[in-house]
């Protein structure tokens, strides 16, 4: 059984189609969707993928109609699978593959709920030794795009943009909600990463599932800490995906809380004195050496 993705008329002479075929054709990993074939007929283009019977992750974490809630443990397994898939894209191929559109909608689930990264229309390939990449325009989906795609003064664009997107995805998996929700019950909960940082810093449990075991609570806290590291404002302060996998597989007791993430460079500057009073450059440097 297969799945067909029909592509509409492209504004870039089919560049998105060429990107997807060229990129995914060289990838072979359990956590990346497999391209079986493609078809071109005139202006019509189609990609043929392996069939993913459980659809996208989006409907499970945002409780779309007809979806069955996933357990904390299953969400953790999915998060680890996605992290391994992105790590492979960054380090496991002969070229460095930057996805630029990691989000719940682009994570597909097979019959066993094994996650597969999909939609490589915005992907870019670069030599593995490239530490930064040239981009003429921001790429991705608002809410998951790394700040350096908009603010050039905080760091160059690199694989760390995917790390940021993964962190935002991980936050939504933990909260089972959009990170930015103007309809939240309390104003402090409108931006979930900021609220959840305060909760964990104060040693409070994040209740996302009734009757959660102690192990599940620790797993949730671990996912939050990893996500907070991934969404640090400056790319240099974020871990590599290899380090992310290590952190997810480790005990929560071995992880340290990062500085509180900021929405924009302006907000960071406004709160700079508080930031530096709580975390010295040496504190962050201890972690950077492992990134």
Short mmCIF file of C-alpha atoms in Angstrom, two decimals:
data_model
loop_
_atom_site.label_atom_id
_atom_site.label_comp_id
_atom_site.label_asym_id
_atom_site.label_seq_id
_atom_site.Cartn_x
_atom_site.Cartn_y
_atom_site.Cartn_z
CA UNK A 1 0.00 0.00 0.00
CA UNK A 2 1.32 3.45 -0.90
CA UNK A 3 0.53 7.11 -0.32
CA UNK A 4 0.53 9.70 -3.13
CA UNK A 5 1.44 13.33 -2.54
CA UNK A 6 0.18 15.60 -5.32
CA UNK A 7 2.08 18.85 -5.77
CA UNK A 8 0.36 21.98 -7.01
CA UNK A 9 1.77 24.46 -9.47
CA UNK A 10 5.15 25.58 -8.18
CA UNK A 11 6.22 29.21 -8.04
CA UNK A 12 9.83 28.11 -8.45
CA UNK A 13 9.63 25.97 -11.62
CA UNK A 14 9.10 22.79 -9.61
CA UNK A 15 12.09 23.38 -7.35
CA UNK A 16 10.19 21.97 -4.35
CA UNK A 17 9.56 18.77 -6.31
CA UNK A 18 13.19 18.51 -7.41
CA UNK A 19 14.33 19.18 -3.83
CA UNK A 20 12.16 16.44 -2.40
CA UNK A 21 13.14 13.80 -4.96
CA UNK A 22 16.85 14.66 -4.84
CA UNK A 23 16.94 14.78 -1.05
CA UNK A 24 14.86 11.85 0.05
CA UNK A 25 16.15 9.61 -2.72
CA UNK A 26 19.47 9.31 -0.88
CA UNK A 27 17.99 8.69 2.58
CA UNK A 28 17.50 5.28 4.16
CA UNK A 29 16.54 5.42 7.83
CA UNK A 30 13.77 3.87 9.91
CA UNK A 31 12.63 7.33 11.07
CA UNK A 32 12.48 8.96 7.63
CA UNK A 33 9.60 8.25 5.26
CA UNK A 34 10.61 6.12 2.26
CA UNK A 35 10.15 7.48 -1.26
CA UNK A 36 8.99 4.66 -3.53
CA UNK A 37 8.67 6.62 -6.77
CA UNK A 38 7.48 9.76 -8.50
CA UNK A 39 5.46 10.77 -11.54
CA UNK A 40 5.61 13.78 -13.86
CA UNK A 41 2.96 14.46 -16.48
CA UNK A 42 3.06 17.92 -17.96
CA UNK A 43 2.66 20.38 -15.10
CA UNK A 44 1.36 17.66 -12.77
CA UNK A 45 3.79 16.15 -10.30
CA UNK A 46 3.32 13.42 -7.71
CA UNK A 47 5.48 11.70 -5.11
CA UNK A 48 4.77 8.11 -4.08
CA UNK A 49 5.58 7.22 -0.47
CA UNK A 50 5.15 4.24 1.80
CA UNK A 51 1.70 4.34 3.39
CA UNK A 52 1.45 5.68 6.93
CA UNK A 53 -1.85 4.32 8.34
CA UNK A 54 -1.82 6.39 11.54
CA UNK A 55 -1.43 9.71 9.76
CA UNK A 56 0.44 12.66 11.21
CA UNK A 57 1.49 13.28 14.80
CA UNK A 58 -0.46 16.54 14.71
CA UNK A 59 -3.87 14.93 15.20
CA UNK A 60 -2.70 13.02 18.28
CA UNK A 61 -1.08 15.82 20.23
CA UNK A 62 -3.77 18.36 19.39
CA UNK A 63 -6.63 15.88 20.05
CA UNK A 64 -8.15 16.04 16.60
CA UNK A 65 -11.52 14.34 16.17
CA UNK A 66 -11.29 10.57 15.94
CA UNK A 67 -7.76 10.34 17.32
CA UNK A 68 -6.87 8.09 20.25
CA UNK A 69 -4.81 9.79 23.01
CA UNK A 70 -1.25 8.53 23.17
CA UNK A 71 0.38 7.64 26.48
CA UNK A 72 3.30 9.62 27.86
CA UNK A 73 5.58 6.65 27.19
CA UNK A 74 4.47 6.38 23.55
CA UNK A 75 5.02 10.12 23.02
CA UNK A 76 8.50 9.75 24.50
CA UNK A 77 9.28 6.88 22.10
CA UNK A 78 8.05 8.99 19.19
CA UNK A 79 10.13 11.98 20.30
CA UNK A 80 13.24 9.80 20.48
CA UNK A 81 12.57 8.36 17.03
CA UNK A 82 12.18 11.83 15.52
CA UNK A 83 15.42 12.95 17.19
CA UNK A 84 17.27 9.96 15.73
CA UNK A 85 15.85 10.72 12.30
CA UNK A 86 17.02 14.34 12.39
CA UNK A 87 20.42 13.26 13.73
CA UNK A 88 20.74 10.97 10.70
CA UNK A 89 19.86 13.82 8.32
CA UNK A 90 22.52 16.02 9.89
CA UNK A 91 25.31 13.47 10.34
CA UNK A 92 24.45 10.12 8.76
CA UNK A 93 24.56 10.92 5.03
CA UNK A 94 27.34 11.91 2.63
CA UNK A 95 25.75 15.37 2.62
CA UNK A 96 24.33 17.39 5.53
CA UNK A 97 20.55 17.59 5.04
CA UNK A 98 18.75 20.48 6.71
CA UNK A 99 14.99 19.94 6.76
CA UNK A 100 13.80 23.47 7.67
CA UNK A 101 10.20 22.38 8.34
CA UNK A 102 10.15 20.07 11.37
CA UNK A 103 6.64 20.25 12.86
CA UNK A 104 3.89 17.82 14.02
CA UNK A 105 2.18 17.78 10.60
CA UNK A 106 5.37 16.51 8.95
CA UNK A 107 5.88 13.61 11.37
CA UNK A 108 3.99 10.58 10.05
CA UNK A 109 3.23 7.42 12.05
CA UNK A 110 3.22 3.87 10.71
CA UNK A 111 1.05 1.01 11.95
CA UNK A 112 3.26 0.60 15.05
CA UNK A 113 3.41 4.37 15.68
CA UNK A 114 7.04 4.50 14.58
CA UNK A 115 7.62 8.13 13.51
CA UNK A 116 8.81 9.04 10.03
CA UNK A 117 10.02 12.51 9.06
CA UNK A 118 8.35 13.64 5.83
CA UNK A 119 8.01 16.61 3.44
CA UNK A 120 11.45 17.60 2.19
CA UNK A 121 10.20 20.37 -0.09
CA UNK A 122 12.13 23.03 1.85
CA UNK A 123 15.19 20.89 2.56
CA UNK A 124 18.71 21.98 1.65
CA UNK A 125 21.81 19.85 1.13
CA UNK A 126 25.25 21.06 2.18
CA UNK A 127 28.72 19.57 2.70
CA UNK A 128 29.01 17.97 6.12
CA UNK A 129 31.73 20.40 7.19
CA UNK A 130 29.57 23.50 6.64
CA UNK A 131 28.99 25.23 9.98
CA UNK A 132 26.66 27.84 8.51
CA UNK A 133 24.66 28.02 5.30
CA UNK A 134 23.64 30.87 2.99
CA UNK A 135 19.92 31.57 2.77
CA UNK A 136 18.27 34.34 0.76
CA UNK A 137 14.93 34.03 2.57
CA UNK A 138 13.48 32.52 5.74
CA UNK A 139 12.15 28.97 5.32
CA UNK A 140 9.70 26.98 7.39
CA UNK A 141 6.47 27.39 9.35
CA UNK A 142 5.83 30.23 11.78
CA UNK A 143 5.93 28.91 15.34
CA UNK A 144 8.70 26.43 14.56
CA UNK A 145 11.21 28.65 12.74
CA UNK A 146 14.47 29.42 14.52
CA UNK A 147 15.01 33.10 15.43
CA UNK A 148 18.25 33.36 13.42
CA UNK A 149 16.15 32.99 10.28
CA UNK A 150 14.75 36.44 11.12
CA UNK A 151 17.45 38.04 13.30
CA UNK A 152 20.84 37.70 11.61
CA UNK A 153 22.71 39.28 14.53
CA UNK A 154 22.23 36.32 16.89
CA UNK A 155 24.07 33.73 14.79
CA UNK A 156 24.39 32.11 11.40
CA UNK A 157 21.84 29.69 9.95
CA UNK A 158 22.89 26.06 10.34
CA UNK A 159 21.60 22.64 11.40
CA UNK A 160 20.80 24.31 14.72
CA UNK A 161 17.65 25.70 13.00
CA UNK A 162 16.30 22.14 12.86
CA UNK A 163 17.26 21.68 16.52
CA UNK A 164 15.13 24.70 17.42
CA UNK A 165 12.16 23.37 15.42
CA UNK A 166 12.53 20.01 17.14
CA UNK A 167 12.47 21.73 20.53
CA UNK A 168 9.21 23.50 19.68
CA UNK A 169 7.78 20.19 18.46
CA UNK A 170 8.87 18.48 21.68
CA UNK A 171 7.20 21.20 23.76
CA UNK A 172 3.91 20.65 21.95
CA UNK A 173 4.17 16.91 22.48
CA UNK A 174 4.59 17.45 26.22
CA UNK A 175 1.83 20.04 26.52
CA UNK A 176 -0.49 18.44 23.94
CA UNK A 177 -1.27 21.98 22.80
CA UNK A 178 0.10 24.73 20.57
CA UNK A 179 3.01 26.55 22.16
CA UNK A 180 1.30 29.90 21.61
CA UNK A 181 -2.36 29.84 22.67
CA UNK A 182 -4.17 33.14 23.22
CA UNK A 183 -7.16 31.22 24.63
CA UNK A 184 -5.24 29.69 27.55
CA UNK A 185 -7.07 29.75 30.90
CA UNK A 186 -4.41 31.96 32.48
CA UNK A 187 -2.34 34.67 30.82
CA UNK A 188 0.84 33.11 32.19
CA UNK A 189 0.10 29.99 30.12
CA UNK A 190 -0.29 31.76 26.76
CA UNK A 191 3.31 30.94 25.78
CA UNK A 192 3.75 27.36 26.98
CA UNK A 193 7.61 27.16 26.98
CA UNK A 194 7.86 30.15 29.32
CA UNK A 195 5.18 28.85 31.68
CA UNK A 196 6.54 25.31 31.78
CA UNK A 197 10.06 26.59 32.49
CA UNK A 198 8.80 28.29 35.64
CA UNK A 199 6.90 25.16 36.70
CA UNK A 200 9.92 22.86 36.35
CA UNK A 201 12.27 25.41 37.95
CA UNK A 202 10.00 25.46 41.00
CA UNK A 203 9.95 21.66 41.17
CA UNK A 204 6.29 21.34 40.21
CA UNK A 205 4.92 18.34 38.29
CA UNK A 206 3.51 18.93 34.83
CA UNK A 207 0.25 16.98 34.82
CA UNK A 208 -0.51 16.00 31.23
CA UNK A 209 -2.02 12.59 31.99
CA UNK A 210 -4.12 11.41 34.90
CA UNK A 211 -2.61 8.79 37.19
CA UNK A 212 0.87 9.25 35.68
CA UNK A 213 3.48 7.05 37.33
CA UNK A 214 6.64 8.46 38.89
CA UNK A 215 8.60 7.16 35.90
CA UNK A 216 6.25 8.92 33.48
CA UNK A 217 6.56 12.18 35.42
CA UNK A 218 10.35 11.96 35.22
CA UNK A 219 10.16 11.24 31.49
CA UNK A 220 7.95 14.29 30.97
CA UNK A 221 10.36 16.49 32.93
CA UNK A 222 13.27 15.13 30.89
CA UNK A 223 11.51 15.96 27.62
CA UNK A 224 10.85 19.49 28.87
CA UNK A 225 14.47 20.10 29.86
CA UNK A 226 15.71 18.81 26.49
CA UNK A 227 13.17 20.99 24.66
CA UNK A 228 14.26 24.06 26.63
CA UNK A 229 17.87 23.50 25.60
CA UNK A 230 16.81 23.12 21.97
CA UNK A 231 14.92 26.44 21.86
CA UNK A 232 17.68 28.62 23.27
CA UNK A 233 17.78 31.96 21.44
CA UNK A 234 21.36 31.72 20.17
CA UNK A 235 22.22 28.75 17.92
CA UNK A 236 25.54 28.27 19.73
CA UNK A 237 23.67 27.56 22.99
CA UNK A 238 21.63 24.71 21.47
CA UNK A 239 22.84 21.10 21.47
CA UNK A 240 23.46 19.02 18.36
CA UNK A 241 20.87 16.36 17.59
CA UNK A 242 23.44 13.74 18.59
CA UNK A 243 23.56 15.33 22.03
CA UNK A 244 19.75 15.58 22.09
CA UNK A 245 19.47 11.82 21.58
CA UNK A 246 21.98 11.25 24.40
CA UNK A 247 20.01 13.54 26.73
CA UNK A 248 16.70 11.83 25.94
CA UNK A 249 18.24 8.43 26.66
CA UNK A 250 19.82 9.55 29.94
CA UNK A 251 18.33 9.85 33.42
CA UNK A 252 16.60 13.13 34.18
CA UNK A 253 18.78 13.54 37.28
CA UNK A 254 21.84 13.96 35.04
CA UNK A 255 20.35 16.94 33.17
CA UNK A 256 20.70 20.57 34.18
CA UNK A 257 18.15 23.27 33.52
CA UNK A 258 19.18 25.74 30.81
CA UNK A 259 18.66 29.50 30.93
CA UNK A 260 15.07 30.54 30.37
CA UNK A 261 14.41 30.84 26.62
CA UNK A 262 13.40 34.21 25.23
CA UNK A 263 10.96 35.01 22.45
CA UNK A 264 13.12 37.57 20.63
CA UNK A 265 16.54 39.23 20.91
CA UNK A 266 14.76 42.40 22.14
CA UNK A 267 13.23 40.47 25.03
CA UNK A 268 16.60 38.92 25.83
CA UNK A 269 18.26 42.33 25.97
CA UNK A 270 15.45 43.66 28.15
CA UNK A 271 15.96 40.82 30.63
CA UNK A 272 19.72 40.57 30.20
CA UNK A 273 20.66 41.43 33.80
CA UNK A 274 18.41 38.69 35.20
CA UNK A 275 19.78 36.22 32.65
CA UNK A 276 23.40 36.85 33.59
CA UNK A 277 22.74 36.86 37.32
CA UNK A 278 21.42 33.30 37.16
CA UNK A 279 23.77 31.76 34.59
CA UNK A 280 27.41 32.61 34.01
CA UNK A 281 29.08 32.11 30.64
CA UNK A 282 30.97 29.22 32.22
CA UNK A 283 27.69 27.47 33.09
CA UNK A 284 26.60 27.47 29.46
CA UNK A 285 30.13 26.79 28.24
CA UNK A 286 30.21 23.52 30.19
CA UNK A 287 27.37 22.29 28.01
CA UNK A 288 28.53 23.86 24.74
CA UNK A 289 31.71 21.80 24.84
CA UNK A 290 29.54 18.73 24.30
CA UNK A 291 27.29 20.18 21.57
#
